[in-house]
Tab-separated table of C-alpha atoms and ligand atoms in Angstrom:
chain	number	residue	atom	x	y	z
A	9	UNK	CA	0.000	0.000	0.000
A	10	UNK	CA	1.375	3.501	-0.948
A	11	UNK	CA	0.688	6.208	0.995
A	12	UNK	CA	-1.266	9.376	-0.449
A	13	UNK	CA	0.909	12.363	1.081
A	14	UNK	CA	-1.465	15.794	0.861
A	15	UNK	CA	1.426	17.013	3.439
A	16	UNK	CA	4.357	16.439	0.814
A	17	UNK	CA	2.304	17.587	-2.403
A	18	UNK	CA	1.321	20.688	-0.093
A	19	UNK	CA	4.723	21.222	0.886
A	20	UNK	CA	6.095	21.341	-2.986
A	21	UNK	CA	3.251	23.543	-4.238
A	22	UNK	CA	3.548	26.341	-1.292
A	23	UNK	CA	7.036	26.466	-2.885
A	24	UNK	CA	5.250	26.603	-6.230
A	25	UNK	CA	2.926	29.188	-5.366
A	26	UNK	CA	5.034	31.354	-3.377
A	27	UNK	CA	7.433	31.234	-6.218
A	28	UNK	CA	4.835	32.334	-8.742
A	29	UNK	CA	3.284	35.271	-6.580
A	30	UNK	CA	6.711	36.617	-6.242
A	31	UNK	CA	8.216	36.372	-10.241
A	32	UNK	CA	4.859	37.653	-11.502
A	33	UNK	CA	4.375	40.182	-8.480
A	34	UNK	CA	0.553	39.175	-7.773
A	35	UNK	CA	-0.555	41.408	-5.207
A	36	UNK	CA	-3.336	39.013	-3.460
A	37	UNK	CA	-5.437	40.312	-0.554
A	38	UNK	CA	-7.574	37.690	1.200
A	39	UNK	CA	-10.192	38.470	3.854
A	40	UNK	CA	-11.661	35.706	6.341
A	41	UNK	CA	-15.171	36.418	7.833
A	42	UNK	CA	-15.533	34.772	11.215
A	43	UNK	CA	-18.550	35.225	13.773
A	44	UNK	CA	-17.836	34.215	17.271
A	45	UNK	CA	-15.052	32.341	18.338
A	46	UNK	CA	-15.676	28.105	17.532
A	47	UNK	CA	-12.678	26.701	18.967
A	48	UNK	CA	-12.004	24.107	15.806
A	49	UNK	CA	-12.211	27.276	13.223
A	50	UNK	CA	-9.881	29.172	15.125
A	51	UNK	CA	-7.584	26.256	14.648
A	52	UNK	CA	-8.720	26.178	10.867
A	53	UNK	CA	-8.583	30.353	10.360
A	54	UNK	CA	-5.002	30.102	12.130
A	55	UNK	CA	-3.825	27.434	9.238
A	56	UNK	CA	-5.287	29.495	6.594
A	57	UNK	CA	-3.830	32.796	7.554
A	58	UNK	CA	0.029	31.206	8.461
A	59	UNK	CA	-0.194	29.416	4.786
A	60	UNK	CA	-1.222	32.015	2.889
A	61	UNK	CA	1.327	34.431	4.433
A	62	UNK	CA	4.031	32.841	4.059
A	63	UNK	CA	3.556	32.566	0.232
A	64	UNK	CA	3.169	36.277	0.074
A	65	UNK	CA	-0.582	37.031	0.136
A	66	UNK	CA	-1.907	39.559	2.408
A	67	UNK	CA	-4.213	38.118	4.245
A	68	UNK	CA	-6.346	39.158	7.197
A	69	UNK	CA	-9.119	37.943	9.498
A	70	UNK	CA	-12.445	40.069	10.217
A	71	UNK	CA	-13.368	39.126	13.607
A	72	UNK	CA	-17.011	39.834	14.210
A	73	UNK	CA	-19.089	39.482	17.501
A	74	UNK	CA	-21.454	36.214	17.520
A	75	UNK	CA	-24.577	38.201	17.749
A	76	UNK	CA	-23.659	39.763	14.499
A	77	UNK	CA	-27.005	40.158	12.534
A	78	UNK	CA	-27.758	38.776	9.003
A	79	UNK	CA	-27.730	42.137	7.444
A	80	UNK	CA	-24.638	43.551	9.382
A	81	UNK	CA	-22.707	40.060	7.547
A	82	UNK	CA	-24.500	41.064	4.250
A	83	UNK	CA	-23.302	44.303	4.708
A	84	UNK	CA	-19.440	43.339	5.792
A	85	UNK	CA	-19.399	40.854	2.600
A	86	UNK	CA	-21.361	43.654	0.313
A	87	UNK	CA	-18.414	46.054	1.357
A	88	UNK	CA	-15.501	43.496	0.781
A	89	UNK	CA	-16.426	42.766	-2.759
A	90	UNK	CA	-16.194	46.411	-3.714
A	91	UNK	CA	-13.225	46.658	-1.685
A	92	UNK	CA	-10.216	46.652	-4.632
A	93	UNK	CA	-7.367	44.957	-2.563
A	94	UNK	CA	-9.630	42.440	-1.550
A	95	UNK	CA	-9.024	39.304	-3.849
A	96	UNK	CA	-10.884	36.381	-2.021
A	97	UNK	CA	-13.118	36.067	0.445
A	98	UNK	CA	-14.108	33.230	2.861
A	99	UNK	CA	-17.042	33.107	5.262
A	100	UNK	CA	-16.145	30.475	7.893
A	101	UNK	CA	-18.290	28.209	8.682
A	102	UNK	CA	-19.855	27.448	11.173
A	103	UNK	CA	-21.909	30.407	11.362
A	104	UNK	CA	-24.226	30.790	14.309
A	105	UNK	CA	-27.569	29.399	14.523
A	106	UNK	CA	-29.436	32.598	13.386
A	107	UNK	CA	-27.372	33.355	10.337
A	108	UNK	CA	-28.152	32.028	7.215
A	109	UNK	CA	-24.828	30.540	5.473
A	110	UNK	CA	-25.651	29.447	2.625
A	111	UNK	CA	-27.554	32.834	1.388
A	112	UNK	CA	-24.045	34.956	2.752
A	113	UNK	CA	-21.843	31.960	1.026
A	114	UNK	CA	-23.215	32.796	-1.524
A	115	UNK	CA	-23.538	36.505	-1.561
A	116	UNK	CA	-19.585	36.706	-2.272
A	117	UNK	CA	-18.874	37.729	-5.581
A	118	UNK	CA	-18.288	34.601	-7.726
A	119	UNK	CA	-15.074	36.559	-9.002
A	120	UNK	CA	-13.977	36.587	-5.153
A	121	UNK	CA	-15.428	33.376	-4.165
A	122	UNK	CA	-11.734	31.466	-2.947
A	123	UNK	CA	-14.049	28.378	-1.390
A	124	UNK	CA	-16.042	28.060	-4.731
A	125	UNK	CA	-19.644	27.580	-3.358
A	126	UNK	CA	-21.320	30.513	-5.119
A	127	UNK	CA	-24.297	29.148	-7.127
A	128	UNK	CA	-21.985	30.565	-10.389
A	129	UNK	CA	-19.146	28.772	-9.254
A	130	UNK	CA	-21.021	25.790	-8.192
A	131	UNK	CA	-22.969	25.335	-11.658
A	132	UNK	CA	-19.784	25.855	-13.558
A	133	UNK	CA	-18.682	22.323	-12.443
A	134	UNK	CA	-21.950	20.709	-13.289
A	135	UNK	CA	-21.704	21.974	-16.591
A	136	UNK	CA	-17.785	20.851	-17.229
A	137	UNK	CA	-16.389	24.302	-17.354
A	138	UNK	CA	-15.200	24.341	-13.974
A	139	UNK	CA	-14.512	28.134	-12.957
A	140	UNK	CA	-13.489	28.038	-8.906
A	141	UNK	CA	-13.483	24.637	-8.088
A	142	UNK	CA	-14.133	23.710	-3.715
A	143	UNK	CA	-11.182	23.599	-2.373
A	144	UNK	CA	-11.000	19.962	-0.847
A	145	UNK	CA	-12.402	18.632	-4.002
A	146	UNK	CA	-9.399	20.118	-6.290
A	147	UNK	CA	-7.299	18.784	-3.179
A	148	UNK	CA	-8.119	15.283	-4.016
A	149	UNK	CA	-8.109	16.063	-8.042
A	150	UNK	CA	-4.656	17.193	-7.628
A	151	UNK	CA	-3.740	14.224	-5.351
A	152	UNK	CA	-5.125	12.443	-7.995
A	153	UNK	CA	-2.998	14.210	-10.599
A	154	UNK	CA	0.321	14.207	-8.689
A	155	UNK	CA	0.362	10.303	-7.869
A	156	UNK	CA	-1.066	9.567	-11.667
A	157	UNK	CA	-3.824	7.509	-11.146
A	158	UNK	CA	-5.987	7.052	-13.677
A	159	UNK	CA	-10.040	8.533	-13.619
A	160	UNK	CA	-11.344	7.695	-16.738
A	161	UNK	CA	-13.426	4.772	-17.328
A	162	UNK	CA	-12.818	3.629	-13.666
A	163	UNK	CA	-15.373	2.824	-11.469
A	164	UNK	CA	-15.553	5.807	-8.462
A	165	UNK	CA	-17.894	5.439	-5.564
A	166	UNK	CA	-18.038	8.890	-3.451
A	167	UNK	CA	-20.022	8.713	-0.236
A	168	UNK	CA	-21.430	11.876	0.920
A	169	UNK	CA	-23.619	14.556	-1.025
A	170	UNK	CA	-23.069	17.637	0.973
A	171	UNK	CA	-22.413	21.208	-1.528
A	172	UNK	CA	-19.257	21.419	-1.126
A	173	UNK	CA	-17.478	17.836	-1.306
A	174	UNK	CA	-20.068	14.920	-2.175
A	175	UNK	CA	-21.803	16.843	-4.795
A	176	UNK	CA	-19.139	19.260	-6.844
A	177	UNK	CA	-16.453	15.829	-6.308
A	178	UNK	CA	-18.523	13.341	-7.964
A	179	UNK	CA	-19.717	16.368	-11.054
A	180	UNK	CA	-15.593	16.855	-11.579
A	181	UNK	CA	-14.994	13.168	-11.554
A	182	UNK	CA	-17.852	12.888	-14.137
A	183	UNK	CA	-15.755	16.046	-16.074
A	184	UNK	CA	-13.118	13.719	-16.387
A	185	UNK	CA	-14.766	10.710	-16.989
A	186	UNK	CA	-14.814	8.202	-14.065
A	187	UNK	CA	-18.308	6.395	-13.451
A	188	UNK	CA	-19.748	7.598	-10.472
A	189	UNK	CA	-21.800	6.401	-7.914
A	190	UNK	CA	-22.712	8.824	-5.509
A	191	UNK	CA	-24.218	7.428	-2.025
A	192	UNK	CA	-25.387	8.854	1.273
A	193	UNK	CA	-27.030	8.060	4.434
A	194	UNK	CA	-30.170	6.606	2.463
A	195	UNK	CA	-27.819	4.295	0.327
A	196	UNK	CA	-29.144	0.861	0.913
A	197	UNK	CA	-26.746	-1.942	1.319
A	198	UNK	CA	-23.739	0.347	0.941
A	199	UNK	CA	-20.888	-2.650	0.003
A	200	UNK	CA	-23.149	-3.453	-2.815
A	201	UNK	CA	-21.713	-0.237	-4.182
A	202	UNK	CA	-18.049	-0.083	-2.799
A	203	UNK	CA	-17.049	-3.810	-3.285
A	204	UNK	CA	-16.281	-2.912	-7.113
A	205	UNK	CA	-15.152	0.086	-6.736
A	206	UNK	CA	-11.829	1.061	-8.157
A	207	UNK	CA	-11.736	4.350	-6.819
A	208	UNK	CA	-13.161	5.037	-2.606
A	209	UNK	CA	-14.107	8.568	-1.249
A	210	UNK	CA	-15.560	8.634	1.787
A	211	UNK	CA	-16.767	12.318	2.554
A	212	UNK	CA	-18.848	11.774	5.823
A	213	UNK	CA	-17.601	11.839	9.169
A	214	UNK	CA	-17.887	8.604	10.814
A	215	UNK	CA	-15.402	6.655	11.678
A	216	UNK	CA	-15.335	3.221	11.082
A	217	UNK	CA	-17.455	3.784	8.363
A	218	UNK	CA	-15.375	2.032	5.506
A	219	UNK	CA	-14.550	-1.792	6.630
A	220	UNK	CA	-12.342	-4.414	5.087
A	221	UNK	CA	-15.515	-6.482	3.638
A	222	UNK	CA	-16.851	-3.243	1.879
A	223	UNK	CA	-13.381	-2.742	-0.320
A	224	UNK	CA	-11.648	-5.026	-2.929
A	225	UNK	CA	-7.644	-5.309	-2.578
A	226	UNK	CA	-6.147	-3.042	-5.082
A	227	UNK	CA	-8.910	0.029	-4.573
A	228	UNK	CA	-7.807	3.658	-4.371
A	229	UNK	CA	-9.174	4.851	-1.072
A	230	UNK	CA	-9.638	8.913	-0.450
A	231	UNK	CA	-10.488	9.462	3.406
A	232	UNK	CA	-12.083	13.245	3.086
A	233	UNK	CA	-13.749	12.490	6.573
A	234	UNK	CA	-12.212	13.971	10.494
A	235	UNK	CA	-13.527	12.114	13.230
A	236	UNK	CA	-12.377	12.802	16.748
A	237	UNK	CA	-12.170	9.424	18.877
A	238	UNK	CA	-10.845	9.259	22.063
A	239	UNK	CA	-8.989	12.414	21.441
A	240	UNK	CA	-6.909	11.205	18.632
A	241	UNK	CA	-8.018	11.786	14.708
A	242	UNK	CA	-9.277	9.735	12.470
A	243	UNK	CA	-10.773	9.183	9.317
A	244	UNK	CA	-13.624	7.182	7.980
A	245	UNK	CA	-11.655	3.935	6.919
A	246	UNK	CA	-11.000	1.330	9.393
A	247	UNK	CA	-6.923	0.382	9.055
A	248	UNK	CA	-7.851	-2.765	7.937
A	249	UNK	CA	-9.608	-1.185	5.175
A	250	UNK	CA	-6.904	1.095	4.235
A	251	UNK	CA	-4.450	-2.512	4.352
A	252	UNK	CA	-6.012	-3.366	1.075
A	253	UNK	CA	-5.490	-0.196	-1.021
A	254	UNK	CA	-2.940	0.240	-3.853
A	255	UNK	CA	-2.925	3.736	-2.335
A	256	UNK	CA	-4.590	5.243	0.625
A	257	UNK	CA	-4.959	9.105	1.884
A	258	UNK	CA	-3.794	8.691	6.106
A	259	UNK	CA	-5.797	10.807	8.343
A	260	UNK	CA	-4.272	13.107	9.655
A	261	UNK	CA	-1.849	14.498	6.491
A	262	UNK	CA	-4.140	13.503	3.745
A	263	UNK	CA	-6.805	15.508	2.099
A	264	UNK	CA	-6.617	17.797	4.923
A	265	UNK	CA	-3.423	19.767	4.627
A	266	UNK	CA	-4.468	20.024	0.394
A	267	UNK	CA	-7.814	21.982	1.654
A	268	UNK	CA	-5.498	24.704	2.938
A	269	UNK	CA	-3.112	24.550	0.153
A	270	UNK	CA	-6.006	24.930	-2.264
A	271	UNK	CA	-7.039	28.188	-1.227
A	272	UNK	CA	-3.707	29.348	-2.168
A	273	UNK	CA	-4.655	27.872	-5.636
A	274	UNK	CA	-7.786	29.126	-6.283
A	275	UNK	CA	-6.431	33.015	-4.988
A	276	UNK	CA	-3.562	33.097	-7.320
A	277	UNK	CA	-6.505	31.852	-10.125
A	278	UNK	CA	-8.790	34.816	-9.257
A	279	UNK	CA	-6.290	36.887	-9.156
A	280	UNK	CA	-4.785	36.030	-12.444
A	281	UNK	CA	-8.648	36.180	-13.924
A	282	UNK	CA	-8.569	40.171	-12.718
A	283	UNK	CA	-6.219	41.310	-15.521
B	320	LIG	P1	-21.952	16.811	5.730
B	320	LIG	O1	-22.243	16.482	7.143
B	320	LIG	O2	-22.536	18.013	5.124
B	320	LIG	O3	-22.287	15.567	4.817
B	320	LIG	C1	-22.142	14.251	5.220
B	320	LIG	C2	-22.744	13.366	4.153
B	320	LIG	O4	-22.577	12.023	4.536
B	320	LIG	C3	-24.220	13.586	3.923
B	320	LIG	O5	-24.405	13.923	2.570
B	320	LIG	C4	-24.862	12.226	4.237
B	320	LIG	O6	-25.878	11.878	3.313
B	320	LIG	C5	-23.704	11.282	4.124
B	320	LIG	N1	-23.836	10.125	4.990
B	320	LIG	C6	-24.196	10.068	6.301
B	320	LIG	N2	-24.197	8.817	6.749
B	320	LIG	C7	-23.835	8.038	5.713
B	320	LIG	C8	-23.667	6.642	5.550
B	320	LIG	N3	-23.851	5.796	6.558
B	320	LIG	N4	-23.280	6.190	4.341
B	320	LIG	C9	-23.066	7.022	3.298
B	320	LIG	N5	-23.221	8.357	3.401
B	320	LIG	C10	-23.601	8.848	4.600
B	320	LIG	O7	-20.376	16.824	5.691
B	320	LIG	P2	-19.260	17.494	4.736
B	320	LIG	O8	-19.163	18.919	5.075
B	320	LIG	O9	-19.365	17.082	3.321
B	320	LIG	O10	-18.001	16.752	5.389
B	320	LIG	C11	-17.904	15.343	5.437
B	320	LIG	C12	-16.717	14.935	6.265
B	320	LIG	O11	-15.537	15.449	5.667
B	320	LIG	C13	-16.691	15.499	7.698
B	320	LIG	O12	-16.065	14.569	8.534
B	320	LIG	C14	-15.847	16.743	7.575
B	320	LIG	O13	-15.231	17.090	8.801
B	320	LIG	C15	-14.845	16.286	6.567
B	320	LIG	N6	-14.220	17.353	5.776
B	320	LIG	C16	-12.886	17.309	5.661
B	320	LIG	C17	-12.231	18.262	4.906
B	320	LIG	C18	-10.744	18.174	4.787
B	320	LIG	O14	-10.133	19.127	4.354
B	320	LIG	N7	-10.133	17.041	5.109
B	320	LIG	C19	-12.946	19.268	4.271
B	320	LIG	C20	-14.334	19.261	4.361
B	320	LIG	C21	-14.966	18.292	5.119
């Protein structure tokens, strides 16, 4: 079994990208939105902001108070797409209860969209023209890339149909033409579906989830999942189910560190759309 390293391909493209921002002189301001103080996204928003600065982009975080109202976020995100230094911007998530996410996710301009889940953005995947692609799904499509293995033709089960892994994942697998089955918490008989898989990509969030009976030997298995359990992380794949991959994404240093990586990505690509 080889190992899928997201923390060695991140490691080579931060070298990449911070070479690129520097020989073409890309002046890239990103702003992160946060309401409250959620002790996992400060973790997340502290990631973000170290990467992304030490490739060169200016980036910044807009701490707002939790009882921030719907229209003082509209507002924040209404000013920060006129705002001309402003490249990307990202609305963390979670938001509290009485915000609505999805309607301010999607209020950023598609042109400063960095996590890709404005409806423009979104669409432009279903439709194979791919704009701003989610950032953990052009993680994994660049994991995919960088270790060669091959989509088309092969079979691809992805588990998990949230907007912004399940769904846009299994639409750019489709782009580049993998069969794909996508399944969810309705999915009857679930090994039906993942015993021929070539390709397994769990995006749900329980652990154990994937077993050794559900996989053939040989299979490609993507662990998108993070599971806390007994205070250590894991993924969705038992280890026995991991044994029998030709390669296999480790939780943590996986998909994970790509997500961050990716933001870097998709900045430099709005940035370069600007001219
Ligand atoms: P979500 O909660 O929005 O979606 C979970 C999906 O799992 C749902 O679509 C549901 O239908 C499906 N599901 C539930 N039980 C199932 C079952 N028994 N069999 C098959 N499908 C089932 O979650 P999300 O935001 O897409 O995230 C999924 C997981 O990936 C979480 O653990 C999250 O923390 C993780 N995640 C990791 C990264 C990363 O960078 N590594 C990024 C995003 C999300």
């Amino acid at each position: 079994m080889k190992i899928i390293s997201g923390t060695q391909v991140r490691k080579e493209l931060l070298e990449k990208y911070k070479e690129t921002i520097q020989k073409k002189n890309l002046k890239i301001g990103l702003a992160i939105i946060q309401l409250g103080d959620n002790e996992a996204s400060n973790t997340y928003i502290r990631n973000k902001l170290k990467y992304t600065q030490e490739v060169g982009i200016d980036s910044q975080l807009i701490k707002l108070p939790e009882e921030t109202t719907q229209e003082e976020l509209e507002n924040q995100i209404k000013a920060l797409n006129k705002d001309k230094k402003i490249t990307g911007i990202i609305l963390q998530s979670p938001t509290p209860k009485h915000i609505d996410f999805t309607k301010c996710a999607r209020l950023i301009a598609p042109e400063k969209d960095v996590d890709g889940f404005s409806e423009e953005n979104l669409f432009s995947i279903r439709d194979n023209q791919e704009k701003i692609i989610p950032c953990t799904v052009k993680g994994i499509l660049k994991l995919f890339d960088y270790y060669k293995i091959p989509l088309e033709g092969k079979n691809v089960v992805v588990m998990g149909r949230s907007n912004i892994v399940g769904r846009p994942l299994a639409d750019a697998l489709i782009n580049r033409n993998a069969t794909v089955t996508l399944c969810h918490s309705k999915t009857e008989n679930l090994e039906k579906f993942t015993k021929h898989a070539d390709i397994v990509i769990s995006a749900v969030g329980k652990a154990g989830l994937v077993k050794k009976e559900m996989v053939k030997k040989g299979f490609v298995g993507i662990d998108v999942g993070i599971n806390m359990v007994n205070g250590k992380l894991v993924g969705d794949f038992t280890k026995e189910a991991g044994e029998k991959a030709s390669y296999m994404t480790p939780v943590p240093g996986g998909v994970g560190p790509m997500t961050v990586a990716m933001i870097i990505d998709n900045l430099i690509e709005l940035k370069e759309k600007e001219k």
